[in-house]
Amino acid sequence: NSVRGFVRDIIVWLIAFSVTIILGVLQGVAISCAVSLLLMLATVVFPPVIVLGRLKEQGSLHDLKRYCVEINTQPDEYNSNKRRLANPIHQYQDILILEPGSSLFFANIDHIRLQMEKLLSEELELRSIKVVILSFSKVSSLDSTALYVLKELLTVWREKRGLRVIACLAKGEVLEILWEHFEGVFSQSRMFLTLEDGLGEARWLVA
């Protein structure tokens, strides 16, 4: 994220500098503001969905792709799949942890759905998945369109793929919406406010 922010700032600066030199100060300021706004909108409309894993030496959860360097045909001592990592990062057996990077609404839910399907398919090519944990830590709102699409996706995962789905870290309005509308979709009797609680439930389900 820090690298993306740096690149975004450089792009805005270069555009502002070029336009200011060519057209003048006011035009440069106006166009740089417009570009900044468009780039901000792009981060909301096309947010990332990340796969989380635990760093062995720290015990904290991190974006798995930041530590992937190549595909190895021999599983190592930290992973039961073919992924080779720059640092020892642990993925729980038969469990996949996904985290959408922003709130869910009509303008980005199709992008998020496609990303979730893609990540699940990629993981299934490498290892067995029985439980998917969804972290809602970065989701502060959920509109009716996103609610419908997400519920449809998770229902397909449950009924056609045979997956169990667990929700974690939802809060406020999102927690209330999930609890009210996702009965029978999530494989849990209560909402988990921490990932550790969700992981405990997931490990019990795959045991």
PDB file of C-alpha atoms in Angstrom:
ATOM      1  CA  ASN A   1       0.000   0.000   0.000  1.00  0.00           C
ATOM      2  CA  SER A   2       2.833   2.397   0.790  1.00  0.00           C
ATOM      3  CA  VAL A   3       4.421   1.707  -2.610  1.00  0.00           C
ATOM      4  CA  ARG A   4       1.093   2.268  -4.370  1.00  0.00           C
ATOM      5  CA  GLY A   5       0.635   5.538  -2.502  1.00  0.00           C
ATOM      6  CA  PHE A   6       4.128   6.677  -3.489  1.00  0.00           C
ATOM      7  CA  VAL A   7       3.523   5.835  -7.162  1.00  0.00           C
ATOM      8  CA  ARG A   8       0.163   7.612  -7.064  1.00  0.00           C
ATOM      9  CA  ASP A   9       1.761  10.755  -5.607  1.00  0.00           C
ATOM     10  CA  ILE A  10       4.494  10.708  -8.265  1.00  0.00           C
ATOM     11  CA  ILE A  11       1.908  10.404 -11.054  1.00  0.00           C
ATOM     12  CA  VAL A  12      -0.103  13.347  -9.692  1.00  0.00           C
ATOM     13  CA  TRP A  13       3.047  15.437  -9.265  1.00  0.00           C
ATOM     14  CA  LEU A  14       4.255  14.747 -12.814  1.00  0.00           C
ATOM     15  CA  ILE A  15       0.857  15.592 -14.297  1.00  0.00           C
ATOM     16  CA  ALA A  16       0.591  18.768 -12.246  1.00  0.00           C
ATOM     17  CA  PHE A  17       4.116  19.839 -13.170  1.00  0.00           C
ATOM     18  CA  SER A  18       3.623  19.160 -16.890  1.00  0.00           C
ATOM     19  CA  VAL A  19       0.249  20.886 -17.114  1.00  0.00           C
ATOM     20  CA  THR A  20       1.498  23.865 -15.115  1.00  0.00           C
ATOM     21  CA  ILE A  21       4.467  24.326 -17.438  1.00  0.00           C
ATOM     22  CA  ILE A  22       2.315  23.994 -20.567  1.00  0.00           C
ATOM     23  CA  LEU A  23      -1.000  25.649 -19.623  1.00  0.00           C
ATOM     24  CA  GLY A  24      -0.364  27.629 -16.456  1.00  0.00           C
ATOM     25  CA  VAL A  25      -0.719  27.451 -12.666  1.00  0.00           C
ATOM     26  CA  LEU A  26      -4.523  27.453 -12.356  1.00  0.00           C
ATOM     27  CA  GLN A  27      -4.965  24.750 -14.982  1.00  0.00           C
ATOM     28  CA  GLY A  28      -2.223  22.695 -13.363  1.00  0.00           C
ATOM     29  CA  VAL A  29      -3.866  22.874  -9.934  1.00  0.00           C
ATOM     30  CA  ALA A  30      -7.313  22.064 -11.350  1.00  0.00           C
ATOM     31  CA  ILE A  31      -6.155  19.067 -13.364  1.00  0.00           C
ATOM     32  CA  SER A  32      -3.984  17.684 -10.533  1.00  0.00           C
ATOM     33  CA  CYS A  33      -6.987  17.892  -8.172  1.00  0.00           C
ATOM     34  CA  ALA A  34      -9.143  16.089 -10.742  1.00  0.00           C
ATOM     35  CA  VAL A  35      -6.529  13.350 -11.219  1.00  0.00           C
ATOM     36  CA  SER A  36      -6.161  12.932  -7.440  1.00  0.00           C
ATOM     37  CA  LEU A  37      -9.930  12.553  -7.115  1.00  0.00           C
ATOM     38  CA  LEU A  38     -10.073   9.963  -9.902  1.00  0.00           C
ATOM     39  CA  LEU A  39      -7.251   7.954  -8.347  1.00  0.00           C
ATOM     40  CA  MET A  40      -8.984   8.043  -4.962  1.00  0.00           C
ATOM     41  CA  LEU A  41     -12.208   6.839  -6.564  1.00  0.00           C
ATOM     42  CA  ALA A  42     -10.301   4.026  -8.277  1.00  0.00           C
ATOM     43  CA  THR A  43      -9.066   2.725  -4.915  1.00  0.00           C
ATOM     44  CA  VAL A  44     -12.681   2.576  -3.703  1.00  0.00           C
ATOM     45  CA  VAL A  45     -14.159   1.042  -6.862  1.00  0.00           C
ATOM     46  CA  PHE A  46     -11.297  -1.455  -7.344  1.00  0.00           C
ATOM     47  CA  PRO A  47     -10.197  -2.376  -3.809  1.00  0.00           C
ATOM     48  CA  PRO A  48      -7.900  -5.335  -3.186  1.00  0.00           C
ATOM     49  CA  VAL A  49      -8.928  -8.622  -1.621  1.00  0.00           C
ATOM     50  CA  ILE A  50      -6.011 -10.225   0.182  1.00  0.00           C
ATOM     51  CA  VAL A  51      -5.173 -13.691   1.480  1.00  0.00           C
ATOM     52  CA  LEU A  52      -3.918 -13.601   5.056  1.00  0.00           C
ATOM     53  CA  GLY A  53      -1.263 -15.850   6.600  1.00  0.00           C
ATOM     54  CA  ARG A  54       0.662 -15.790   9.855  1.00  0.00           C
ATOM     55  CA  LEU A  55       4.362 -14.923  10.001  1.00  0.00           C
ATOM     56  CA  LYS A  56       6.081 -17.547  12.122  1.00  0.00           C
ATOM     57  CA  GLU A  57       8.472 -15.208  13.872  1.00  0.00           C
ATOM     58  CA  GLN A  58       5.889 -12.510  14.626  1.00  0.00           C
ATOM     59  CA  GLY A  59       2.632 -14.374  15.064  1.00  0.00           C
ATOM     60  CA  SER A  60       0.699 -11.641  13.241  1.00  0.00           C
ATOM     61  CA  LEU A  61      -1.369 -11.985  10.072  1.00  0.00           C
ATOM     62  CA  HIS A  62      -0.092 -10.490   6.814  1.00  0.00           C
ATOM     63  CA  ASP A  63      -0.880 -10.312   3.111  1.00  0.00           C
ATOM     64  CA  LEU A  64       0.375 -13.614   1.699  1.00  0.00           C
ATOM     65  CA  LYS A  65       1.311 -12.229  -1.723  1.00  0.00           C
ATOM     66  CA  ARG A  66       3.847  -9.844  -0.224  1.00  0.00           C
ATOM     67  CA  TYR A  67       5.897 -12.859   0.828  1.00  0.00           C
ATOM     68  CA  CYS A  68       5.496 -15.039  -2.272  1.00  0.00           C
ATOM     69  CA  VAL A  69       8.601 -15.201  -4.459  1.00  0.00           C
ATOM     70  CA  GLU A  70       8.052 -18.276  -6.637  1.00  0.00           C
ATOM     71  CA  ILE A  71       6.248 -21.593  -6.930  1.00  0.00           C
ATOM     72  CA  ASN A  72       8.137 -24.569  -5.549  1.00  0.00           C
ATOM     73  CA  THR A  73       7.207 -28.165  -6.303  1.00  0.00           C
ATOM     74  CA  GLN A  74       8.349 -29.323  -2.866  1.00  0.00           C
ATOM     75  CA  PRO A  75       6.276 -28.287   0.157  1.00  0.00           C
ATOM     76  CA  ASP A  76       8.381 -26.724   2.917  1.00  0.00           C
ATOM     77  CA  GLU A  77       8.018 -27.133   6.669  1.00  0.00           C
ATOM     78  CA  TYR A  78       5.676 -24.143   6.959  1.00  0.00           C
ATOM     79  CA  ASN A  79       3.320 -24.787   4.068  1.00  0.00           C
ATOM     80  CA  SER A  80       1.552 -27.908   2.874  1.00  0.00           C
ATOM     81  CA  ASN A  81       1.209 -26.437  -0.626  1.00  0.00           C
ATOM     82  CA  LYS A  82       3.575 -25.665  -3.515  1.00  0.00           C
ATOM     83  CA  ARG A  83       4.024 -21.975  -2.732  1.00  0.00           C
ATOM     84  CA  ARG A  84       7.497 -20.853  -1.777  1.00  0.00           C
ATOM     85  CA  LEU A  85       7.721 -17.767   0.410  1.00  0.00           C
ATOM     86  CA  ALA A  86      10.364 -15.124   1.067  1.00  0.00           C
ATOM     87  CA  ASN A  87       9.632 -15.436   4.808  1.00  0.00           C
ATOM     88  CA  PRO A  88       8.210 -18.367   6.772  1.00  0.00           C
ATOM     89  CA  ILE A  89       4.452 -17.719   6.694  1.00  0.00           C
ATOM     90  CA  HIS A  90       1.919 -20.230   7.889  1.00  0.00           C
ATOM     91  CA  GLN A  91      -1.435 -21.004   6.298  1.00  0.00           C
ATOM     92  CA  TYR A  92      -3.734 -23.146   8.365  1.00  0.00           C
ATOM     93  CA  GLN A  93      -4.504 -26.525   6.881  1.00  0.00           C
ATOM     94  CA  ASP A  94      -7.790 -26.561   4.927  1.00  0.00           C
ATOM     95  CA  ILE A  95      -8.490 -22.911   5.918  1.00  0.00           C
ATOM     96  CA  LEU A  96      -8.416 -19.828   3.700  1.00  0.00           C
ATOM     97  CA  ILE A  97      -8.565 -16.303   5.184  1.00  0.00           C
ATOM     98  CA  LEU A  98      -9.788 -13.533   2.859  1.00  0.00           C
ATOM     99  CA  GLU A  99     -10.033  -9.834   3.627  1.00  0.00           C
ATOM    100  CA  PRO A 100     -11.779  -7.254   1.363  1.00  0.00           C
ATOM    101  CA  GLY A 101      -9.909  -3.971   1.385  1.00  0.00           C
ATOM    102  CA  SER A 102     -12.827  -1.539   1.666  1.00  0.00           C
ATOM    103  CA  SER A 103     -16.532  -1.148   2.296  1.00  0.00           C
ATOM    104  CA  LEU A 104     -18.838  -3.094  -0.017  1.00  0.00           C
ATOM    105  CA  PHE A 105     -21.322  -1.287  -2.252  1.00  0.00           C
ATOM    106  CA  PHE A 106     -22.862  -1.438  -5.729  1.00  0.00           C
ATOM    107  CA  ALA A 107     -19.844   0.080  -7.520  1.00  0.00           C
ATOM    108  CA  ASN A 108     -17.230  -2.390  -6.258  1.00  0.00           C
ATOM    109  CA  ILE A 109     -19.030  -5.593  -5.261  1.00  0.00           C
ATOM    110  CA  ASP A 110     -18.643  -7.245  -8.691  1.00  0.00           C
ATOM    111  CA  HIS A 111     -14.904  -6.554  -8.618  1.00  0.00           C
ATOM    112  CA  ILE A 112     -14.636  -7.953  -5.086  1.00  0.00           C
ATOM    113  CA  ARG A 113     -16.689 -11.024  -6.014  1.00  0.00           C
ATOM    114  CA  LEU A 114     -14.423 -11.770  -8.975  1.00  0.00           C
ATOM    115  CA  GLN A 115     -11.317 -11.296  -6.821  1.00  0.00           C
ATOM    116  CA  MET A 116     -12.663 -13.649  -4.153  1.00  0.00           C
ATOM    117  CA  GLU A 117     -13.514 -16.307  -6.740  1.00  0.00           C
ATOM    118  CA  LYS A 118     -10.088 -15.948  -8.347  1.00  0.00           C
ATOM    119  CA  LEU A 119      -8.221 -16.216  -5.044  1.00  0.00           C
ATOM    120  CA  LEU A 120     -10.246 -19.247  -3.983  1.00  0.00           C
ATOM    121  CA  SER A 121      -9.581 -20.980  -7.302  1.00  0.00           C
ATOM    122  CA  GLU A 122      -5.848 -20.239  -7.047  1.00  0.00           C
ATOM    123  CA  GLU A 123      -5.708 -21.668  -3.532  1.00  0.00           C
ATOM    124  CA  LEU A 124      -7.682 -24.764  -4.519  1.00  0.00           C
ATOM    125  CA  GLU A 125      -5.077 -25.487  -7.193  1.00  0.00           C
ATOM    126  CA  LEU A 126      -2.413 -25.573  -4.468  1.00  0.00           C
ATOM    127  CA  ARG A 127      -4.142 -27.148  -1.487  1.00  0.00           C
ATOM    128  CA  SER A 128      -7.394 -28.389   0.007  1.00  0.00           C
ATOM    129  CA  ILE A 129      -9.844 -25.761   1.307  1.00  0.00           C
ATOM    130  CA  LYS A 130     -12.741 -26.664   3.580  1.00  0.00           C
ATOM    131  CA  VAL A 131     -13.348 -23.422   5.484  1.00  0.00           C
ATOM    132  CA  VAL A 132     -13.161 -19.815   4.301  1.00  0.00           C
ATOM    133  CA  ILE A 133     -12.805 -17.075   6.922  1.00  0.00           C
ATOM    134  CA  LEU A 134     -13.910 -13.599   5.831  1.00  0.00           C
ATOM    135  CA  SER A 135     -12.378 -10.709   7.725  1.00  0.00           C
ATOM    136  CA  PHE A 136     -14.630  -7.633   7.691  1.00  0.00           C
ATOM    137  CA  SER A 137     -12.142  -5.443   9.556  1.00  0.00           C
ATOM    138  CA  LYS A 138     -11.959  -2.936   6.671  1.00  0.00           C
ATOM    139  CA  VAL A 139     -15.660  -3.045   5.799  1.00  0.00           C
ATOM    140  CA  SER A 140     -17.466  -0.118   7.426  1.00  0.00           C
ATOM    141  CA  SER A 141     -20.636  -0.278   5.311  1.00  0.00           C
ATOM    142  CA  LEU A 142     -22.589  -2.747   3.195  1.00  0.00           C
ATOM    143  CA  ASP A 143     -25.384  -1.659   0.850  1.00  0.00           C
ATOM    144  CA  SER A 144     -28.302  -3.739  -0.445  1.00  0.00           C
ATOM    145  CA  THR A 145     -26.645  -4.600  -3.778  1.00  0.00           C
ATOM    146  CA  ALA A 146     -23.460  -5.797  -2.093  1.00  0.00           C
ATOM    147  CA  LEU A 147     -25.562  -7.717   0.424  1.00  0.00           C
ATOM    148  CA  TYR A 148     -27.383  -9.599  -2.348  1.00  0.00           C
ATOM    149  CA  VAL A 149     -24.235 -10.390  -4.373  1.00  0.00           C
ATOM    150  CA  LEU A 150     -22.198 -11.472  -1.346  1.00  0.00           C
ATOM    151  CA  LYS A 151     -24.977 -13.675  -0.002  1.00  0.00           C
ATOM    152  CA  GLU A 152     -25.427 -15.299  -3.427  1.00  0.00           C
ATOM    153  CA  LEU A 153     -21.684 -15.955  -3.733  1.00  0.00           C
ATOM    154  CA  LEU A 154     -21.340 -17.471  -0.269  1.00  0.00           C
ATOM    155  CA  THR A 155     -24.458 -19.596  -0.786  1.00  0.00           C
ATOM    156  CA  VAL A 156     -22.890 -21.050  -3.948  1.00  0.00           C
ATOM    157  CA  TRP A 157     -19.676 -21.726  -2.049  1.00  0.00           C
ATOM    158  CA  ARG A 158     -21.615 -23.511   0.664  1.00  0.00           C
ATOM    159  CA  GLU A 159     -24.062 -25.523  -1.460  1.00  0.00           C
ATOM    160  CA  LYS A 160     -22.044 -26.291  -4.605  1.00  0.00           C
ATOM    161  CA  ARG A 161     -18.446 -26.226  -3.373  1.00  0.00           C
ATOM    162  CA  GLY A 162     -19.145 -27.713   0.047  1.00  0.00           C
ATOM    163  CA  LEU A 163     -17.289 -24.925   1.859  1.00  0.00           C
ATOM    164  CA  ARG A 164     -17.946 -23.622   5.339  1.00  0.00           C
ATOM    165  CA  VAL A 165     -17.785 -19.820   5.680  1.00  0.00           C
ATOM    166  CA  ILE A 166     -17.017 -17.896   8.880  1.00  0.00           C
ATOM    167  CA  ALA A 167     -17.281 -14.126   9.370  1.00  0.00           C
ATOM    168  CA  CYS A 168     -14.951 -12.218  11.687  1.00  0.00           C
ATOM    169  CA  LEU A 169     -14.277  -8.643  12.798  1.00  0.00           C
ATOM    170  CA  ALA A 170     -17.570  -7.182  11.564  1.00  0.00           C
ATOM    171  CA  LYS A 171     -18.684  -4.202  13.612  1.00  0.00           C
ATOM    172  CA  GLY A 172     -21.499  -1.711  13.949  1.00  0.00           C
ATOM    173  CA  GLU A 173     -24.013  -1.644  11.111  1.00  0.00           C
ATOM    174  CA  VAL A 174     -22.161  -4.342   9.146  1.00  0.00           C
ATOM    175  CA  LEU A 175     -22.345  -6.730  12.099  1.00  0.00           C
ATOM    176  CA  GLU A 176     -26.094  -6.178  12.409  1.00  0.00           C
ATOM    177  CA  ILE A 177     -26.684  -6.689   8.665  1.00  0.00           C
ATOM    178  CA  LEU A 178     -24.661  -9.898   8.533  1.00  0.00           C
ATOM    179  CA  TRP A 179     -26.329 -11.310  11.605  1.00  0.00           C
ATOM    180  CA  GLU A 180     -29.813 -10.500  10.283  1.00  0.00           C
ATOM    181  CA  HIS A 181     -29.478 -11.523   6.620  1.00  0.00           C
ATOM    182  CA  PHE A 182     -26.888 -14.324   6.542  1.00  0.00           C
ATOM    183  CA  GLU A 183     -28.585 -16.895   8.737  1.00  0.00           C
ATOM    184  CA  GLY A 184     -27.754 -20.333   7.366  1.00  0.00           C
ATOM    185  CA  VAL A 185     -24.934 -18.957   5.207  1.00  0.00           C
ATOM    186  CA  PHE A 186     -22.241 -18.690   7.865  1.00  0.00           C
ATOM    187  CA  SER A 187     -21.154 -21.807   9.752  1.00  0.00           C
ATOM    188  CA  GLN A 188     -21.198 -20.223  13.193  1.00  0.00           C
ATOM    189  CA  SER A 189     -23.646 -19.674  16.025  1.00  0.00           C
ATOM    190  CA  ARG A 190     -22.309 -16.208  16.894  1.00  0.00           C
ATOM    191  CA  MET A 191     -20.287 -13.436  15.295  1.00  0.00           C
ATOM    192  CA  PHE A 192     -16.580 -13.497  16.107  1.00  0.00           C
ATOM    193  CA  LEU A 193     -14.995 -10.180  17.024  1.00  0.00           C
ATOM    194  CA  THR A 194     -11.424 -11.451  16.574  1.00  0.00           C
ATOM    195  CA  LEU A 195      -9.678 -13.585  13.974  1.00  0.00           C
ATOM    196  CA  GLU A 196      -8.361 -15.835  16.709  1.00  0.00           C
ATOM    197  CA  ASP A 197     -11.922 -16.805  17.657  1.00  0.00           C
ATOM    198  CA  GLY A 198     -12.750 -17.419  13.991  1.00  0.00           C
ATOM    199  CA  LEU A 199      -9.640 -19.536  13.521  1.00  0.00           C
ATOM    200  CA  GLY A 200     -10.539 -21.575  16.578  1.00  0.00           C
ATOM    201  CA  GLU A 201     -13.985 -22.289  15.135  1.00  0.00           C
ATOM    202  CA  ALA A 202     -12.509 -23.094  11.708  1.00  0.00           C
ATOM    203  CA  ARG A 203      -9.975 -25.527  13.155  1.00  0.00           C
ATOM    204  CA  TRP A 204     -12.777 -27.248  15.035  1.00  0.00           C
ATOM    205  CA  LEU A 205     -14.808 -27.555  11.802  1.00  0.00           C
ATOM    206  CA  VAL A 206     -11.953 -29.174   9.856  1.00  0.00           C
ATOM    207  CA  ALA A 207     -10.837 -31.436  12.693  1.00  0.00           C
TER     208      ALA A 207
END
